Amino acid sequence: MQSAREFNFDGLVGPSHNYAGLSFGNVASFNNVKSVSNPRQAALQGLAKMQALAARGFAQAVLPPHARPNFQLLRGVGFGGTDADVLARAYRDAPVILACAYSAAPMWTANAATVSPSADTLDARVHFTPANLNNKLHRAREHVQATRILRAIFHDQRCFAVHEALPSTPALGDEGAANHTRLAASHGAAGVELFVYGRVEFDPSAPAPRKYPARQTLEASQAVARLHGLAGARTVFAAQNPQVIDQGVFHNDVIAVGNGNLLFYHEQAFSDEAAVLDQLRTALAEVGSALLPVRVDTQMVPVADAVGSYLFNSQLLTKADGAMALVVPHECHENQAVARYLEELVGSGGPIDELIEFDLRQSMRNGGGPACLRLRVALTATESAAMHQGVIMTDALYAQLVAWVQKYYRDRLEPKDLADPHLALECQAALEALTHILGLPGLYDLS
Ligand code: SUG
């Protein structure tokens, strides 16, 4: 077995971060529709998390934002003329589509792709499948730029395989790592990959939510596992509890998170909790490991509190001493039940012995917590040396990115600002400058 480190690739919040209420089923996005956003603060909050975790010795990297506005989308739905005409016409006739074209949602890189480390795959390469995110218009074209970014960073095909996204159709709805958890004795050891789905396209009798959409299908999860060459005995497919989807759990990472052999989850997360635990135990036994479940009861933390605080949308990080830290958003301290639970958890003598808290309010108001903001990629030393080095977070990169944000980002955006042609130019200039900072020329098709 080779040793490996887990890199967290956080999404750099783009200059058009705004609240457009585009995600039906995501309670925060819906509740904050049309409120005023602060893109500069959003980006600085995200960078502060990256910098603090890098300073603690965790492997940290950054994924760039996507080109905005997405003129291909706007022109593709019939808005023509100059760029300024396109923006004015879209604002007049279809402001929601304009908001889709401006969405900064790629910041939530847990939805960028599903990643399987080389220890799990048949050809011993790291596999990536960009998520098609076809459930929401504002996210449905993200995979085009995400594929381009991942191929630019993980360009060495001896180590990496970046697949095309799955065909973009409801039967294959795929939301990436937000519905995928890897359990293993260590990051470098062969592990068990857990895929959680909300709906089965070809079995109408399978349980499904009634109020909100299930974004991930079983068929999509199975396709990703096949593409990555995962071993059947070490792959588990689990149905999400449709009742929690209807309470705002639009991705499994809003109600469960795993790291090492530990699964931290809410008792209502899965349709059949006992069966999921059983399958995980059997699969982990294949690799000589034993499941460590940390179950949170409804009595301690009701689902509504889990959704409101994003307790489970936390990062579980293995520290140098082998214990784990839980990276939580500030909201966890503001919720009484969750704060009480967390105090007990870290004081219990168990494997999670530290809380690290961040103010991510700008992202949280759109339903994105610490775990949404990062894509986990476990890499051996050879693999981490083979990827593009310019995205690895260092003090110098942090300082450059902070200065870049201060220079290009507005501190206030409201819906009417999306019609301002200057905003489009500002976004383009910012991204052009970013390609130089990250050493990734040609990353964007800015035509
Ligand atoms: O897809 N919000 C995102 C939040 C994604 C969170 N990711 C994970 N749980 N991994 C979504 O619902 C809101 C955009 C708006 O309303 O303007 C949005 O897209």
XYZ file of C-alpha atoms and ligand atoms in Angstrom:
466
model
C 0.000 0.000 0.000
C 1.234 3.494 -0.858
C 0.578 6.291 1.570
C -1.623 9.151 0.430
C -2.816 12.553 1.609
C -6.266 13.951 1.195
C -6.277 17.283 -0.623
C -9.296 19.474 -0.199
C -9.931 21.472 -3.363
C -12.085 24.405 -2.303
C -14.057 26.415 -4.782
C -12.969 30.029 -5.092
C -16.193 32.050 -4.963
C -16.698 33.913 -8.230
C -17.309 37.679 -8.584
C -21.003 37.250 -9.452
C -22.052 35.476 -6.227
C -25.719 36.353 -5.704
C -28.963 35.107 -4.185
C -31.369 34.131 -6.936
C -33.441 31.406 -5.265
C -32.653 28.977 -8.051
C -32.530 25.733 -6.078
C -36.008 24.432 -5.316
C -35.595 21.944 -2.450
C -32.670 23.853 -0.937
C -34.285 25.756 1.913
C -31.595 28.434 2.356
C -31.479 29.272 -1.353
C -35.230 29.677 -1.396
C -35.434 31.734 1.786
C -32.793 34.240 0.734
C -34.002 34.881 -2.789
C -33.279 38.377 -4.051
C -31.435 39.485 -0.946
C -28.281 41.538 -1.396
C -25.066 39.516 -1.622
C -21.479 40.512 -0.959
C -19.242 38.648 -3.434
C -16.057 40.121 -1.985
C -16.882 38.944 1.507
C -17.980 35.547 0.186
C -14.663 34.998 -1.572
C -12.659 36.214 1.443
C -14.605 33.924 3.783
C -13.827 30.944 1.553
C -10.170 31.906 1.253
C -9.884 32.312 5.023
C -11.044 28.714 5.463
C -8.523 27.470 2.909
C -5.684 29.441 4.452
C -6.465 28.392 8.032
C -6.623 24.707 7.128
C -3.464 24.913 5.033
C -1.707 26.622 7.946
C -2.753 23.707 10.158
C -0.916 21.360 7.805
C -3.899 19.959 5.893
C -3.323 19.568 2.149
C -5.323 22.361 0.553
C -5.832 23.499 -3.008
C -8.200 25.753 -4.898
C -10.514 25.286 -7.880
C -11.185 28.419 -9.940
C -14.645 29.877 -10.553
C -16.386 29.510 -13.919
C -16.738 32.118 -16.655
C -19.752 34.343 -16.011
C -22.108 35.379 -17.390
C -22.598 32.260 -19.437
C -23.296 33.909 -22.795
C -23.597 30.509 -24.472
C -26.595 29.771 -22.268
C -28.165 33.183 -22.930
C -27.622 33.040 -26.680
C -28.715 29.404 -26.732
C -32.146 30.342 -25.404
C -32.625 33.041 -27.998
C -31.163 36.279 -26.662
C -29.154 37.901 -29.468
C -27.245 41.030 -30.444
C -24.180 42.459 -28.764
C -23.256 41.186 -25.314
C -24.888 44.276 -23.815
C -28.068 43.589 -25.853
C -28.125 39.998 -24.675
C -27.943 41.065 -21.028
C -30.571 43.793 -21.397
C -32.996 41.507 -23.253
C -32.536 38.642 -20.834
C -33.082 40.976 -17.867
C -36.245 42.331 -19.436
C -37.798 39.042 -20.604
C -36.324 36.312 -18.415
C -34.487 37.637 -15.341
C -34.376 34.175 -13.809
C -32.461 32.835 -16.796
C -30.102 35.792 -16.546
C -29.537 34.854 -12.910
C -28.803 31.277 -14.000
C -26.189 32.559 -16.435
C -24.589 34.566 -13.644
C -24.767 31.941 -10.904
C -21.589 31.451 -8.876
C -22.750 27.949 -7.870
C -19.530 26.274 -9.105
C -18.078 27.461 -5.773
C -19.641 24.298 -4.266
C -16.998 21.949 -5.573
C -18.418 18.933 -3.730
C -20.731 18.980 -6.750
C -17.941 19.334 -9.311
C -17.232 15.620 -9.660
C -17.102 12.219 -8.011
C -13.533 11.183 -7.275
C -12.141 7.697 -6.698
C -8.539 7.479 -5.522
C -6.105 5.115 -7.210
C -6.241 2.653 -4.299
C -9.842 1.847 -5.266
C -9.744 1.693 -9.052
C -9.043 -1.179 -11.420
C -6.360 0.648 -13.418
C -4.814 2.262 -10.312
C -5.394 5.786 -11.619
C -7.365 8.516 -9.846
C -10.749 8.758 -11.586
C -12.966 11.833 -11.847
C -16.469 12.018 -13.281
C -17.692 15.611 -13.509
C -21.282 15.825 -12.281
C -23.930 16.685 -14.860
C -26.056 18.545 -12.250
C -28.963 18.318 -14.660
C -31.640 18.929 -12.042
C -31.153 22.697 -12.080
C -30.774 24.972 -15.075
C -28.208 27.196 -13.372
C -25.927 24.201 -12.710
C -26.598 22.040 -15.760
C -23.714 23.420 -17.857
C -21.152 23.505 -15.054
C -19.712 20.185 -16.151
C -18.301 21.741 -19.336
C -16.013 24.117 -17.445
C -15.457 21.641 -14.585
C -14.141 19.057 -17.051
C -11.832 21.642 -18.585
C -10.518 22.690 -15.168
C -10.006 19.136 -13.925
C -8.209 18.164 -17.145
C -5.951 21.203 -16.834
C -5.001 20.363 -13.250
C -4.935 16.570 -13.538
C -3.411 16.465 -17.013
C -1.068 13.502 -16.545
C -2.982 10.567 -17.955
C -0.605 8.067 -16.408
C -2.024 9.044 -13.029
C -5.436 10.533 -13.753
C -8.574 9.823 -15.784
C -11.072 12.667 -16.127
C -14.201 11.242 -17.753
C -16.947 13.088 -19.554
C -20.014 13.851 -17.418
C -22.825 11.290 -17.679
C -25.456 11.963 -20.364
C -27.501 14.890 -19.154
C -30.936 13.428 -18.646
C -33.105 12.925 -15.543
C -32.467 9.153 -15.521
C -28.793 9.881 -14.892
C -29.069 12.835 -12.511
C -25.632 13.112 -10.904
C -24.555 15.592 -8.214
C -21.010 14.342 -7.666
C -19.191 13.919 -4.383
C -22.053 15.447 -2.388
C -23.660 12.006 -2.561
C -20.487 9.965 -2.285
C -18.400 9.034 0.752
C -15.275 6.982 0.985
C -14.453 4.905 4.030
C -11.033 3.320 4.482
C -8.449 2.521 7.131
C -6.345 5.380 5.754
C -6.348 7.659 2.698
C -3.857 5.418 0.895
C -5.534 2.099 1.708
C -8.113 0.422 -0.530
C -11.488 1.658 0.614
C -15.238 1.316 0.398
C -17.143 3.806 -1.722
C -20.641 4.642 -0.559
C -23.010 6.146 -3.141
C -26.276 7.596 -1.849
C -29.168 8.142 -4.251
C -32.573 9.751 -3.873
C -34.496 8.073 -6.662
C -34.497 5.048 -8.972
C -35.444 5.934 -12.536
C -36.319 2.430 -13.690
C -38.181 1.277 -10.599
C -41.265 3.433 -10.130
C -42.145 1.476 -6.983
C -38.928 2.555 -5.222
C -39.477 5.250 -2.579
C -39.004 8.832 -3.760
C -39.652 12.256 -2.220
C -43.026 13.925 -2.847
C -42.356 17.581 -2.279
C -38.790 18.283 -3.388
C -36.769 16.731 -6.205
C -34.328 13.869 -5.718
C -31.309 15.033 -7.660
C -29.289 11.796 -7.704
C -30.426 8.530 -9.263
C -29.227 5.016 -8.537
C -28.535 4.587 -12.238
C -26.133 7.552 -12.213
C -24.303 6.261 -9.135
C -23.912 2.829 -10.722
C -22.590 4.384 -13.931
C -19.931 6.358 -12.048
C -18.845 3.241 -10.134
C -18.497 1.378 -13.457
C -16.545 4.182 -15.126
C -14.133 4.295 -12.192
C -13.567 0.529 -12.222
C -14.579 0.048 -8.594
C -14.729 -3.439 -7.081
C -18.320 -4.603 -6.515
C -17.576 -5.989 -3.077
C -16.263 -2.612 -1.939
C -19.031 -0.462 -3.388
C -22.263 0.239 -1.533
C -25.363 1.903 -2.999
C -27.756 3.265 -0.393
C -31.159 4.873 -0.728
C -31.483 8.243 0.935
C -34.545 8.623 3.158
C -37.057 10.451 0.914
C -38.658 12.043 3.961
C -35.515 13.997 4.730
C -35.185 15.143 1.113
C -38.642 16.630 1.634
C -37.285 18.473 4.687
C -34.516 20.155 2.729
C -31.784 17.492 2.609
C -31.146 17.973 -1.099
C -27.765 16.179 -0.990
C -26.619 13.404 1.330
C -23.789 15.630 2.572
C -26.432 17.690 4.376
C -27.093 14.699 6.686
C -23.968 12.500 6.747
C -20.198 12.720 6.369
C -17.508 10.057 6.510
C -13.759 9.963 7.000
C -11.400 7.086 7.704
C -13.583 4.298 9.057
C -15.967 6.742 10.730
C -19.443 7.536 9.456
C -21.057 10.519 11.171
C -24.747 10.507 10.289
C -28.244 11.330 11.385
C -30.470 8.399 12.268
C -32.951 9.451 9.567
C -30.373 9.801 6.783
C -31.024 6.491 5.043
C -34.152 4.602 4.009
C -32.852 1.479 5.744
C -30.208 2.404 8.294
C -29.528 -1.153 9.492
C -29.030 -2.469 5.964
C -26.612 0.356 5.090
C -24.525 -0.238 8.215
C -24.496 -3.980 7.510
C -23.324 -3.522 3.953
C -20.634 -1.081 5.017
C -19.395 -3.468 7.712
C -19.179 -6.351 5.236
C -17.457 -4.207 2.612
C -14.974 -2.757 5.114
C -14.170 -6.259 6.365
C -12.940 -6.977 2.800
C -10.192 -4.430 3.374
C -9.528 -5.411 6.970
C -11.221 -2.408 8.526
C -14.157 -2.011 10.900
C -16.916 0.575 10.618
C -17.129 3.189 13.344
C -20.646 4.646 13.207
C -21.367 7.900 15.035
C -25.141 8.172 14.987
C -27.025 11.322 15.904
C -30.557 10.718 17.186
C -33.531 12.839 16.256
C -34.078 13.428 19.973
C -30.695 15.104 20.230
C -30.811 16.953 16.907
C -34.062 17.111 14.914
C -33.696 17.080 11.119
C -34.784 20.733 10.926
C -31.867 21.717 13.195
C -29.438 19.646 11.146
C -30.630 21.433 7.997
C -30.644 24.877 9.632
C -27.180 24.551 11.203
C -25.501 22.323 8.584
C -24.058 20.146 11.365
C -23.390 17.305 8.919
C -22.139 19.532 6.118
C -18.923 19.582 8.039
C -15.468 18.423 7.066
C -14.027 15.562 9.049
C -10.259 15.837 8.866
C -7.672 13.391 10.166
C -5.007 15.209 12.157
C -1.348 14.292 12.455
C -2.020 12.547 15.791
C -4.693 10.346 14.189
C -7.644 12.053 15.918
C -10.232 13.924 13.849
C -11.315 17.551 13.727
C -14.810 18.542 12.672
C -14.910 21.713 10.578
C -18.280 23.358 11.165
C -19.963 26.576 10.103
C -20.616 29.270 12.675
C -24.354 28.475 12.486
C -23.727 25.292 14.525
C -22.962 27.434 17.558
C -26.094 29.486 17.132
C -28.362 26.453 17.258
C -28.864 25.366 20.875
C -29.468 21.675 20.250
C -26.526 21.402 17.875
C -24.159 23.405 20.098
C -25.029 21.162 23.054
C -24.562 18.042 20.968
C -21.169 19.193 19.664
C -19.916 20.014 23.141
C -20.724 16.480 24.249
C -19.242 14.959 21.104
C -15.797 16.509 21.438
C -15.736 15.941 25.202
C -16.716 12.271 24.958
C -13.221 10.854 24.491
C -14.123 9.611 21.010
C -12.161 10.033 17.786
C -13.558 13.530 17.054
C -11.798 15.700 19.611
C -11.769 19.179 18.097
C -14.100 21.650 16.446
C -12.827 24.163 13.923
C -15.377 26.848 13.165
C -15.639 29.223 10.220
C -17.848 32.126 9.264
C -19.119 31.117 5.830
C -22.341 33.081 6.038
C -22.323 34.278 2.437
C -22.202 30.715 1.117
C -24.478 29.316 3.820
C -27.245 31.689 2.763
C -27.346 29.783 -0.517
C -27.218 26.376 1.196
C -23.474 25.767 0.964
C -21.511 24.823 4.089
C -17.866 23.822 4.652
C -18.294 20.404 2.995
C -20.102 21.788 -0.066
C -17.189 24.113 -0.656
C -14.596 21.364 -1.047
C -13.812 18.408 -3.287
C -11.760 15.692 -1.661
C -8.971 14.141 -3.705
C -6.721 11.585 -2.006
C -3.341 11.533 -3.758
C -0.130 9.571 -3.368
C 3.140 11.520 -3.394
C 3.662 10.651 -7.075
C 0.153 11.819 -7.955
C 0.362 15.062 -6.041
C 3.662 15.813 -7.784
C 2.016 15.058 -11.155
C -0.846 17.533 -10.788
C -0.594 21.225 -11.657
C 1.162 22.842 -8.693
C -0.178 26.378 -9.126
C -3.476 25.590 -7.366
C -1.922 24.400 -4.102
C -2.676 26.819 -1.276
C 0.369 28.534 0.182
C 0.822 31.790 2.104
C 1.972 33.427 -1.123
C -1.008 32.214 -3.166
C -3.389 33.242 -0.402
C -1.945 36.765 -0.360
C -2.186 37.012 -4.147
C -5.782 35.810 -4.197
C -6.857 38.171 -1.420
C -5.340 41.101 -3.341
C -7.048 39.870 -6.518
C -10.434 39.706 -4.775
C -9.955 43.186 -3.299
C -9.183 44.523 -6.740
C -11.932 42.941 -8.810
C -14.907 42.069 -6.580
C -17.879 44.195 -5.689
C -19.101 44.233 -2.114
C -22.751 44.383 -3.073
C -24.895 42.728 -5.709
C -28.635 42.826 -6.030
C -30.846 41.408 -8.802
C -30.890 44.583 -10.907
C -27.083 44.673 -10.995
C -27.070 41.582 -13.201
C -28.321 43.777 -16.046
C -25.275 46.060 -15.748
C -22.946 45.343 -18.695
C -19.987 46.547 -16.585
C -20.467 43.570 -14.283
C -19.897 41.178 -17.183
C -16.710 42.991 -18.145
C -15.496 42.999 -14.535
C -16.046 39.249 -14.254
C -14.163 38.600 -17.470
C -11.235 40.820 -16.445
C -11.064 39.098 -13.059
C -10.905 35.626 -14.573
C -8.336 36.634 -17.124
C -6.102 37.881 -14.289
C -6.758 34.715 -12.289
C -5.436 32.457 -15.049
C -2.064 34.192 -14.652
C -2.073 33.865 -10.865
C -2.842 30.150 -11.055
C -0.567 29.536 -14.044
C -3.411 28.094 -16.104
C -3.557 30.068 -19.366
C -6.441 29.229 -21.679
C -8.572 27.909 -18.844
C -11.615 29.801 -20.049
C -13.292 30.103 -23.389
C -14.146 33.783 -22.968
C -15.632 34.136 -26.477
O -26.996 23.177 -5.675
N -27.138 26.318 -4.098
C -26.456 25.039 -4.294
C -25.844 24.561 -2.994
C -24.968 23.366 -3.202
C -24.543 22.743 -1.928
N -23.706 21.642 -2.182
C -23.645 20.522 -1.446
N -24.568 20.227 -0.551
N -22.678 19.728 -1.637
C -27.420 23.983 -4.840
O -28.567 23.949 -4.398
C -28.253 28.321 -4.857
C -28.107 29.338 -5.958
C -29.095 30.451 -5.863
O -30.214 30.239 -5.404
O -28.746 31.594 -6.281
C -27.523 27.040 -5.149
O -27.293 26.707 -6.290
